[in-house]
Amino acid sequence: MQGIPRKLRMAMVGGGPGSFIGPVHRMAAELDAQIELVAGAFSSDARRSLEAAAGYGIDPSRAYPHYEALLAAERDREDAADFVAVVTPNHLHFPVAAAAIQSGYHVISDKPATTTLQEAQALAELVARHQQLYALTYTYTGYPMIRQARAMCMNGELGQIRKVVVEYVQGWLSKPLETSDQKQAKWRTDPAQAGAGGCIGDIGVHAFNLLEFVTGERVVKLCADLSSIVSGRQLDDDCNVLVRLRNGAPGVIQTTQIAAGERNGLTIRVFGERGSLRWEQERPNVLNVSWADHAAQMLHAGSSYLEPTACGSSRLPSGHPEGYIEAFANLYREFAACVRAKWSGETRTHDLINGIDKGVRSMRFVETAVTASREGRGWVHIA
Amino acid sequence: MQGIPRKLRMAMVGGGPGSFIGPVHRMAAELDAQIELVAGAFSSDARRSLEAAAGYGIDPSRAYPHYEALLAAERDREDAADFVAVVTPNHLHFPVAAAAIQSGYHVISDKPATTTLQEAQALAELVARHQQLYALTYTYTGYPMIRQARAMCMNGELGQIRKVVVEYVQGWLSKPLETSDQKQAKWRTDPAQAGAGGCIGDIGVHAFNLLEFVTGERVVKLCADLSSIVSGRQLDDDCNVLVRLRNGAPGVIQTTQIAAGERNGLTIRVFGERGSLRWEQERPNVLNVSWADHAAQMLHAGSSYLEPTACGSSRLPSGHPEGYIEAFANLYREFAACVRAKWSGETRTHDLINGIDKGVRSMRFVETAVTASREGRGWVHIA
Amino acid sequence: MQGIPRKLRMAMVGGGPGSFIGPVHRMAAELDAQIELVAGAFSSDARRSLEAAAGYGIDPSRAYPHYEALLAAERDREDAADFVAVVTPNHLHFPVAAAAIQSGYHVISDKPATTTLQEAQALAELVARHQQLYALTYTYTGYPMIRQARAMCMNGELGQIRKVVVEYVQGWLSKPLETSDQKQAKWRTDPAQAGAGGCIGDIGVHAFNLLEFVTGERVVKLCADLSSIVSGRQLDDDCNVLVRLRNGAPGVIQTTQIAAGERNGLTIRVFGERGSLRWEQERPNVLNVSWADHAAQMLHAGSSYLEPTACGSSRLPSGHPEGYIEAFANLYREFAACVRAKWSGETRTHDLINGIDKGVRSMRFVETAVTASREGRGWVHIA
Amino acid sequence: MQGIPRKLRMAMVGGGPGSFIGPVHRMAAELDAQIELVAGAFSSDARRSLEAAAGYGIDPSRAYPHYEALLAAERDREDAADFVAVVTPNHLHFPVAAAAIQSGYHVISDKPATTTLQEAQALAELVARHQQLYALTYTYTGYPMIRQARAMCMNGELGQIRKVVVEYVQGWLSKPLETSDQKQAKWRTDPAQAGAGGCIGDIGVHAFNLLEFVTGERVVKLCADLSSIVSGRQLDDDCNVLVRLRNGAPGVIQTTQIAAGERNGLTIRVFGERGSLRWEQERPNVLNVSWADHAAQMLHAGSSYLEPTACGSSRLPSGHPEGYIEAFANLYREFAACVRAKWSGETRTHDLINGIDKGVRSMRFVETAVTASREGRGWVHIA
């Protein structure tokens, strides 16, 4: 098999029966035939961990009941996992990632990086010290047309960025779903598992990350208004934030999980000196562009006229819809390339990858906004 | 001609050559064959006032060079104008309306009512004292599907209102158009003619008015961030405001005039306990409704299943697009009905009409937001 | 009043109480302050004719019970009507237009021109002999973006036209509405009033006319499949036609009135060598353009980059929706310009106007398709 | 590993470097962790077959230069492939499928089944005689909202089906791409490789199959107009067909590959007595439904209110877009379930699977339409 690179081996922590994001990570990781899931600590309940292994089609002897067992056992195998994917509820992101890095694994983690800024900073130190790769799966940064948008902001096509509006409108928590036994709702509304941010920690971080990813700008101050709209809910489920960017431009981040009947309405609009962009996650293969001086355009994923970074993020010809899994798979593909590069002694990392610096930044956003809103402050700086 | 009601006679102040809104008022007023334009002080330049009269198809002897001349001369005619339409730049709204009311005319005025809160309050007193009719043409309240939205908020179909987002995105001032001789841009960016608010006074008031019109709620506090983005501009051209409603619900008003390439993107979304509404001005004949418990709907103007207030606001069968002029015409039709009712001795006013109370309220919004933003305050109350 | 052109005076035949299209003609005619409705034979029932006059705001003494009375009486007035608008059910189009022309009036008529090809040819001879103006209100040719589409076909931007698809999908006759007392349904499904074509005569002619108007091409042969889908209906209510253009390009015309729940879904798509157009009547202010070699565009009505013929057909800035009435009004505006030109001794007619030649052509389309479908022939030539 | 079902093993014929559909089959097959690609005759060029194997991540010793070698060699392995996926150009579909079935493999094949009706019938006999499973990957039947549409047609929700319109509009062959070295264009426009149908054989069969799949109806006669629009092209690149269904309803199938700038515009509309459906492949997660008696609906994939067959075809919550690969994967999932059922001795086949009967039917459609169009016949019956 000389000359043919083997698939990377992935171990997953979390993703047991009932998980939404675990199967997504598995499908995304394996989509390009570059990675195979080989092991997992899918659930702390051994029987459920085995059940998950069966669903994922992996060897039951590599289904562990605890991530520490996994990290220890896999290390000694000849066909050991090359990296660990962290797909647990938020409160385990830090301990699992920290342990994996200290055990010598590269780590790819679901967002947010941790539940507190302090943890995120500690993790950043670990990553730096151990020189392991660490990536966050900010899914939406994987979409081809988001990369097109980023390229158009970066290369000056739009002129100076003058305003940004990011919205993320969901409705699945418009009722007190956490009082039923819906697993997703339970942990996401529980401060002990989700952290200090509810809506802001779950989807606000996506909006914030996307704003900075697409524009290449940084938020320097904000004014936040968070609410717990559904009666009895402990964490925020609605979050409205005015921001200002480093270049002085104003912006708005508006996210909610109580918009009855809405699905996964993430939208970003960037207004530049020469033109304006609009991208909607539920119609991801189109990027709408308005121009000050000529007719509006609709750019379509898979088209030859797109920027290389966008072209290279599609697998199919234009008009053959790709979606959430494919966007996610782009993140895994780039992570895999970084692992292989590291094996070859290269130190470069992929500029589209969201590393632990982005994790720290998102947690700073959450903590700043949560505190400022609770204490009724107006504008506050975000370092 | 007994038994057949004559058309109401309208005199217009403003609307000379180059005016955008003057011709709109004329078309809207006459659309339903209930009103005819008979006189005007279209421009302070007598020659231009005559030129306008020709375009409007009216008798040149009734084209006056000044509104005071008009008010005086028309009063003495047997076929005198029944009401005055004020379509000048903002700074003349107050003096013209005040003079007309004091001269015994009913008044219909373009928005905003005045350039300051103080003027608006003074006008409210005049209206009350003289018992003349006064209406503001908040155009967007005339659209059938906005009335449908309002009915659905009012009748409880959506359950409790939990959040409102209103956006108004224009791009026509993305360049310093006021340095050319574009008449619209010149006065709208000049504090002496426009008042203290630029974008907020021109389109922010539409957004604010629409929020309260549709939801039936009131904004009780706000946190505003206004900017002058185009270099050298004296007034704000971008305006982002967090609000809270009387019932505690959060909201966002986001308006801009520097969104390069955008047209007239007014959008309102209302999120209720049971469902959510979305209406977009550039596609005005559809109201999108998402429901927590069943499939999303698209309601179409002219459909028999709509609320009476929406049905009655369409002139054509479903699928035959009506637009801005028709919405505007609805306001004139209701104003005409009020005038006729007053002639019959009735005192009822039309509940869809925006009276001087709405004018006062909008000016309070502008002044509160402009001051709070300039002074860097966070949240402030709006009486 | 020297130097100021007076409004043209219009007399209407048809358009009595319950009419859909009568009020549209009135609103459209008067929208630009160039025309005023002054007289009418609105209904053969004198009381109803008077009732209509009141609604239209005209002098009851000019409400006639019969068009012959109108033609005779108006002729003798100093302020006689300048032209007659024919808005009756189809079977009266010919006799009224013929009488009006013979009485020396110009005529503007709702489509189709007549109920038979023979009548249309007879009318064409009358028009030619009497040198009166005659125009058909093919509404959809009045939309700005249809004119933009036509200009782009004509000026070669799209390259050679390779295929055309026109659809017109309505649902209002999906039930046997004619068995109720719905006036519109009654006459449109009655061969004695509608002519030999049901759906094809009512909306198929719009589709056919639009195809030729936009492309500048001519249909030379067709293969038609007409059905009466609703049980008991005498005329076709569904109509599918393959066509070939003079340049050899294939096309499809597909129209129906039994598409339950659909409104007024007229769509035209033109596929050229270099690019493709799509226009949808229910979203009339946008023209979608796909290009072989670069990104797709959305052209918006009212934009400065449009062709002059499109720019000149909008009354409002981009983003302020115009619709059916405004498109209709463009036809009246151009008709009025022709009348005034004729008064000045000019003979030019407006190239956007659908004259009696287009009426003949549409009737030929209807008769050819109805006959070919009934007799089960395949392809047949259309002269 | 007792009790845990192993993955099915797939061998692929075709799908070498430059193939579009080969990688799609691989991704789709493996998406649900139920199937793994283990072997392939990817190209008749041994070096290219190896190259493909590397890209797919499979053992190079199982990359064969010819399908006969593959069929022979794999049969003898303990870990032999369980089925063969045929992803070659059309002319090899029949010989490969026939050989595989005769060698005892189940077969899943890209469409069309064969290049002639005669071959399709021969294949049907082989499938029946050998009792192997055979499925065609009519991709679009795998979309959740297509299954929703089918369920709504079948369960009577729409009432009687009255009309169907299917369109498939592509632009990638609007230039003579086959004269370059574009592999896809070369074989698809070459009668020796594609068969007698160009556009009709490539995408017309999708449209035809989808029409019958969604409505549950059968086309009984047709009138076809095929053209070769691009100069020098041997096969049709545009295809317009009037049809009649068994229940008498009319229909239109309109497909093209020369619509400059268009992508993959497959659309189906079904008009029933009570309501109408519209689905667009480029926006696959929405099904638009218009109702005669109430407001239009937008049904969204992943929603709990959908029919079980639609719900079960989504992997993600509503609002997380799935696309072409996921639809394709549904076909593989169902095929895998049939294989496992067969292993268990069950004979049931999945009612959503397109078997060889559908392959025969599509070839009959192609041959009937091609012949009828060439010979200029009008309406012809299709058995």
XYZ file of N, CA and C in Angstrom, chain C residues 180-310:
393
model
N -72.467 29.249 -9.852
C -72.925 30.242 -8.878
C -73.249 31.501 -9.687
N -73.460 32.601 -9.018
C -73.759 33.820 -9.791
C -72.543 34.730 -9.904
N -71.370 34.125 -9.891
C -70.166 34.948 -10.047
C -70.084 35.429 -11.495
N -70.214 36.735 -11.647
C -70.337 37.336 -12.974
C -69.128 37.044 -13.874
N -67.917 37.180 -13.292
C -66.707 36.960 -14.082
C -66.668 35.536 -14.643
N -66.962 34.575 -13.777
C -66.896 33.168 -14.195
C -67.967 32.863 -15.225
N -69.123 33.450 -15.048
C -70.263 33.162 -15.933
C -69.923 33.487 -17.388
N -69.510 34.695 -17.612
C -69.317 35.053 -19.032
C -68.046 34.463 -19.612
N -67.056 34.255 -18.779
C -65.800 33.745 -19.325
C -65.870 32.256 -19.697
N -66.887 31.565 -19.204
C -67.019 30.145 -19.537
C -68.170 29.893 -20.497
N -68.723 30.967 -20.991
C -69.876 30.869 -21.886
C -69.445 31.208 -23.316
N -69.511 30.225 -24.224
C -69.053 30.465 -25.596
C -69.738 31.661 -26.253
N -70.956 31.901 -25.871
C -71.670 33.018 -26.499
C -71.068 34.363 -26.130
N -70.495 34.462 -24.963
C -69.911 35.736 -24.533
C -68.396 35.767 -24.656
N -67.758 34.596 -24.447
C -66.296 34.577 -24.401
C -65.686 34.295 -25.764
N -66.425 33.600 -26.619
C -65.849 33.153 -27.893
C -65.460 31.690 -27.801
N -64.698 31.226 -28.795
C -64.383 29.797 -28.890
C -63.345 29.343 -27.873
N -62.611 30.274 -27.297
C -61.580 29.911 -26.344
C -61.970 30.289 -24.934
N -61.723 29.383 -23.985
C -61.986 29.676 -22.584
C -60.699 30.204 -21.974
N -59.945 29.287 -21.409
C -58.647 29.639 -20.837
C -57.739 30.249 -21.900
N -57.754 29.664 -23.082
C -56.847 30.166 -24.132
C -57.238 31.568 -24.578
N -58.544 31.844 -24.579
C -59.003 33.164 -25.001
C -58.809 34.207 -23.911
N -58.873 33.752 -22.674
C -58.786 34.691 -21.554
C -57.336 34.991 -21.196
N -56.548 33.938 -20.981
C -55.165 34.177 -20.553
C -54.132 33.605 -21.523
N -54.543 32.633 -22.338
C -53.620 32.133 -23.356
C -53.170 33.239 -24.296
N -54.095 34.142 -24.623
C -53.715 35.249 -25.510
C -52.691 36.176 -24.861
N -52.790 36.345 -23.544
C -51.757 37.125 -22.844
C -50.391 36.450 -23.016
N -50.384 35.133 -22.797
C -49.118 34.394 -22.873
C -48.535 34.491 -24.279
N -49.385 34.279 -25.262
C -48.955 34.320 -26.659
C -48.441 35.710 -27.020
N -49.228 36.714 -26.666
C -48.832 38.081 -26.975
C -47.509 38.439 -26.310
N -47.364 38.034 -25.060
C -46.152 38.370 -24.313
C -44.935 37.701 -24.938
N -45.112 36.448 -25.364
C -44.012 35.737 -26.011
C -43.502 36.531 -27.209
N -44.420 36.955 -28.054
C -43.985 37.684 -29.246
C -43.506 39.099 -28.918
N -44.131 39.714 -27.917
C -43.747 41.082 -27.535
C -42.320 41.104 -26.999
N -42.012 40.166 -26.127
C -40.700 40.170 -25.475
C -39.598 39.741 -26.436
N -39.856 38.684 -27.193
C -38.783 38.167 -28.039
C -38.659 38.903 -29.351
N -39.735 39.556 -29.793
C -39.727 40.145 -31.122
C -39.798 39.083 -32.208
N -40.013 37.860 -31.807
C -40.122 36.745 -32.736
C -41.592 36.476 -33.065
N -41.819 35.549 -33.989
C -43.186 35.168 -34.318
C -43.329 33.654 -34.223
N -44.452 33.221 -33.698
C -44.779 31.793 -33.671
C -45.223 31.396 -35.072
N -44.621 30.327 -35.626
C -45.010 29.917 -36.981
C -45.753 28.588 -37.033
N -45.554 27.751 -36.024
C -46.412 26.568 -35.950
C -46.620 26.174 -34.506
N -47.631 25.347 -34.298
C -47.965 24.977 -32.930
C -48.630 23.615 -32.903
N -48.605 23.041 -31.740
C -49.271 21.759 -31.475
C -49.977 21.925 -30.142
N -51.312 21.894 -30.152
C -52.069 22.333 -28.973
C -52.852 21.198 -28.330
N -52.920 21.247 -27.019
C -53.711 20.281 -26.251
C -54.562 21.039 -25.239
N -55.853 21.213 -25.590
C -56.764 21.951 -24.721
C -57.719 20.987 -24.027
N -58.051 21.282 -22.792
C -58.968 20.417 -22.034
C -59.987 21.256 -21.293
N -61.147 20.619 -21.082
C -62.119 21.170 -20.136
C -62.079 20.237 -18.933
N -61.388 20.660 -17.928
C -61.119 19.748 -16.820
C -62.248 19.719 -15.814
N -62.815 20.855 -15.513
C -63.923 20.870 -14.570
C -65.173 20.349 -15.270
N -65.764 19.395 -14.657
C -66.902 18.698 -15.234
C -68.031 19.663 -15.596
N -68.535 19.512 -16.833
C -69.664 20.327 -17.253
C -69.279 21.643 -17.897
N -68.017 21.963 -17.876
C -67.581 23.245 -18.438
C -67.581 23.159 -19.966
N -68.082 24.193 -20.624
C -68.206 24.151 -22.077
C -66.919 24.522 -22.805
N -66.142 25.414 -22.189
C -64.917 25.862 -22.844
C -63.698 25.263 -22.160
N -62.560 25.316 -22.846
C -61.321 24.836 -22.254
C -60.973 25.634 -20.998
N -60.407 24.927 -20.034
C -59.886 25.613 -18.851
C -58.416 25.252 -18.610
N -57.842 24.540 -19.569
C -56.425 24.184 -19.477
C -55.900 24.059 -20.899
N -54.685 24.486 -21.105
C -54.222 24.682 -22.466
C -52.703 24.560 -22.507
N -52.198 23.548 -23.228
C -50.760 23.330 -23.350
C -50.387 23.312 -24.820
N -49.429 24.121 -25.177
C -49.117 24.301 -26.583
C -47.604 24.279 -26.796
N -47.166 23.380 -27.672
C -45.784 23.441 -28.148
C -45.754 24.393 -29.330
N -44.727 25.195 -29.408
C -44.628 26.107 -30.547
C -43.224 26.072 -31.141
N -43.143 26.575 -32.348
C -41.848 26.835 -32.988
C -41.860 28.273 -33.495
N -40.761 28.961 -33.279
C -40.637 30.350 -33.733
C -40.083 30.402 -35.143
N -40.212 31.558 -35.765
C -39.713 31.760 -37.119
C -38.242 31.405 -37.253
N -37.465 31.652 -36.217
C -36.028 31.344 -36.295
C -35.733 29.879 -35.982
N -36.787 29.072 -35.814
C -36.602 27.655 -35.570
C -36.599 27.255 -34.105
N -36.526 28.225 -33.215
C -36.450 27.917 -31.785
C -37.756 27.296 -31.285
N -37.640 26.318 -30.406
C -38.837 25.716 -29.812
C -39.351 26.579 -28.659
N -40.598 26.335 -28.301
C -41.190 27.045 -27.173
C -42.355 26.276 -26.591
N -42.744 26.673 -25.412
C -43.883 26.055 -24.732
C -44.757 27.165 -24.163
N -46.061 27.049 -24.421
C -47.036 27.922 -23.758
C -47.933 27.020 -22.935
N -47.960 27.283 -21.638
C -48.727 26.404 -20.754
C -49.576 27.273 -19.854
N -50.895 27.171 -20.024
C -51.775 28.010 -19.211
C -52.906 27.167 -18.628
N -53.382 27.592 -17.493
C -54.458 26.844 -16.860
C -55.240 27.765 -15.940
N -56.489 27.429 -15.717
C -57.292 28.170 -14.735
C -57.813 27.254 -13.641
N -57.303 26.020 -13.623
C -57.796 25.050 -12.624
C -56.706 24.646 -11.638
N -55.670 25.450 -11.516
C -54.587 25.139 -10.594
C -54.965 25.593 -9.189
N -55.640 24.721 -8.481
C -56.233 25.080 -7.192
C -55.256 25.850 -6.304
N -55.698 27.000 -5.862
C -54.902 27.788 -4.922
C -53.949 28.759 -5.570
N -53.729 28.627 -6.863
C -52.823 29.556 -7.532
C -53.557 30.856 -7.859
N -52.795 31.913 -8.054
C -53.371 33.231 -8.228
C -53.276 33.707 -9.679
N -52.217 34.387 -9.994
C -52.117 34.980 -11.329
C -50.688 34.790 -11.820
N -50.307 33.517 -11.922
C -48.919 33.123 -12.107
C -48.448 33.133 -13.552
N -48.302 34.317 -14.070
C -47.744 34.472 -15.417
C -46.228 34.569 -15.314
N -45.554 33.718 -16.056
C -44.088 33.694 -16.037
C -43.578 33.574 -17.461
N -42.545 34.321 -17.775
C -41.905 34.133 -19.077
C -40.421 33.916 -18.868
N -39.914 32.922 -19.590
C -38.474 32.666 -19.592
C -37.986 32.629 -21.028
N -36.919 33.338 -21.280
C -36.316 33.350 -22.611
C -34.883 32.871 -22.478
N -34.537 31.872 -23.270
C -33.189 31.328 -23.229
C -32.439 31.726 -24.496
N -31.401 32.514 -24.324
C -30.609 32.952 -25.462
C -29.239 32.302 -25.438
N -28.509 32.593 -26.475
C -27.179 32.001 -26.630
C -26.246 32.388 -25.480
N -26.379 33.607 -25.003
C -25.450 34.082 -23.984
C -26.055 34.158 -22.594
N -27.363 34.210 -22.532
C -27.966 34.356 -21.214
C -29.449 34.050 -21.257
N -30.050 33.983 -20.105
C -31.452 33.590 -19.961
C -32.167 34.580 -19.057
N -33.426 34.854 -19.389
C -34.254 35.766 -18.611
C -35.381 35.027 -17.928
N -35.771 35.497 -16.776
C -37.000 34.983 -16.141
C -37.725 36.133 -15.465
N -39.003 36.259 -15.762
C -39.832 37.293 -15.146
C -41.120 36.654 -14.648
N -41.505 37.024 -13.422
C -42.722 36.479 -12.816
C -43.652 37.630 -12.463
N -44.865 37.563 -12.965
C -45.804 38.667 -12.777
C -46.099 38.962 -11.321
N -46.081 37.939 -10.476
C -46.409 38.204 -9.082
C -45.228 38.835 -8.331
N -44.099 38.932 -8.994
C -42.953 39.663 -8.428
C -42.402 40.539 -9.534
N -43.198 41.525 -9.950
C -42.955 42.139 -11.251
C -41.768 43.076 -11.328
N -41.263 43.515 -10.188
C -40.220 44.531 -10.228
C -38.809 43.971 -10.312
N -38.718 42.668 -10.499
C -37.426 42.007 -10.629
C -37.366 41.283 -11.967
N -36.231 41.379 -12.625
C -35.968 40.558 -13.800
C -34.713 39.742 -13.499
N -34.868 38.425 -13.484
C -33.733 37.550 -13.221
C -33.013 37.248 -14.525
N -31.706 37.396 -14.498
C -30.913 37.123 -15.690
C -29.779 36.176 -15.322
N -29.692 35.069 -16.025
C -28.562 34.155 -15.852
C -27.646 34.329 -17.054
N -26.368 34.284 -16.813
C -25.405 34.465 -17.888
C -24.535 33.222 -18.028
N -24.244 32.861 -19.269
C -23.383 31.696 -19.496
C -22.016 31.906 -18.859
N -21.512 33.113 -18.897
C -20.110 33.329 -18.536
C -19.845 34.109 -17.267
N -20.893 34.545 -16.607
C -20.633 35.195 -15.318
C -21.847 35.071 -14.401
N -21.742 35.752 -13.274
C -22.747 35.550 -12.224
C -24.133 36.041 -12.646
N -25.144 35.384 -12.123
C -26.530 35.771 -12.373
C -26.811 37.138 -11.789
N -27.767 37.830 -12.405
C -28.138 39.161 -11.941
C -29.625 39.243 -11.617
N -29.927 40.132 -10.699
C -31.314 40.515 -10.463
C -31.433 41.986 -10.802
N -32.164 42.275 -11.855
C -32.372 43.671 -12.229
C -33.630 44.166 -11.528
N -33.551 45.379 -10.978
C -34.674 45.917 -10.223
C -35.275 47.127 -10.925
N -36.585 47.138 -11.020
C -37.275 48.272 -11.635
C -36.872 49.566 -10.947
N -36.784 50.599 -11.743
C -36.451 51.901 -11.182
C -34.958 52.161 -11.080
N -34.148 51.194 -11.519
C -32.698 51.374 -11.414
C -32.164 52.144 -12.611
N -31.091 52.885 -12.376
C -30.555 53.739 -13.432
C -29.838 52.947 -14.515
N -29.468 51.689 -14.195
C -28.730 50.911 -15.194
C -29.659 50.255 -16.223
N -30.943 50.432 -16.093
C -31.880 49.781 -17.019
C -31.924 50.502 -18.369
N -32.486 49.803 -19.343
C -32.723 50.406 -20.655
C -33.727 51.564 -20.515
N -33.610 52.586 -21.366
C -34.515 53.740 -21.256
C -35.998 53.351 -21.260
N -36.352 52.391 -22.076
C -37.759 52.006 -22.157
C -38.270 51.446 -20.837
N -37.367 50.834 -20.054
C -37.747 50.311 -18.738
C -37.736 51.427 -17.705
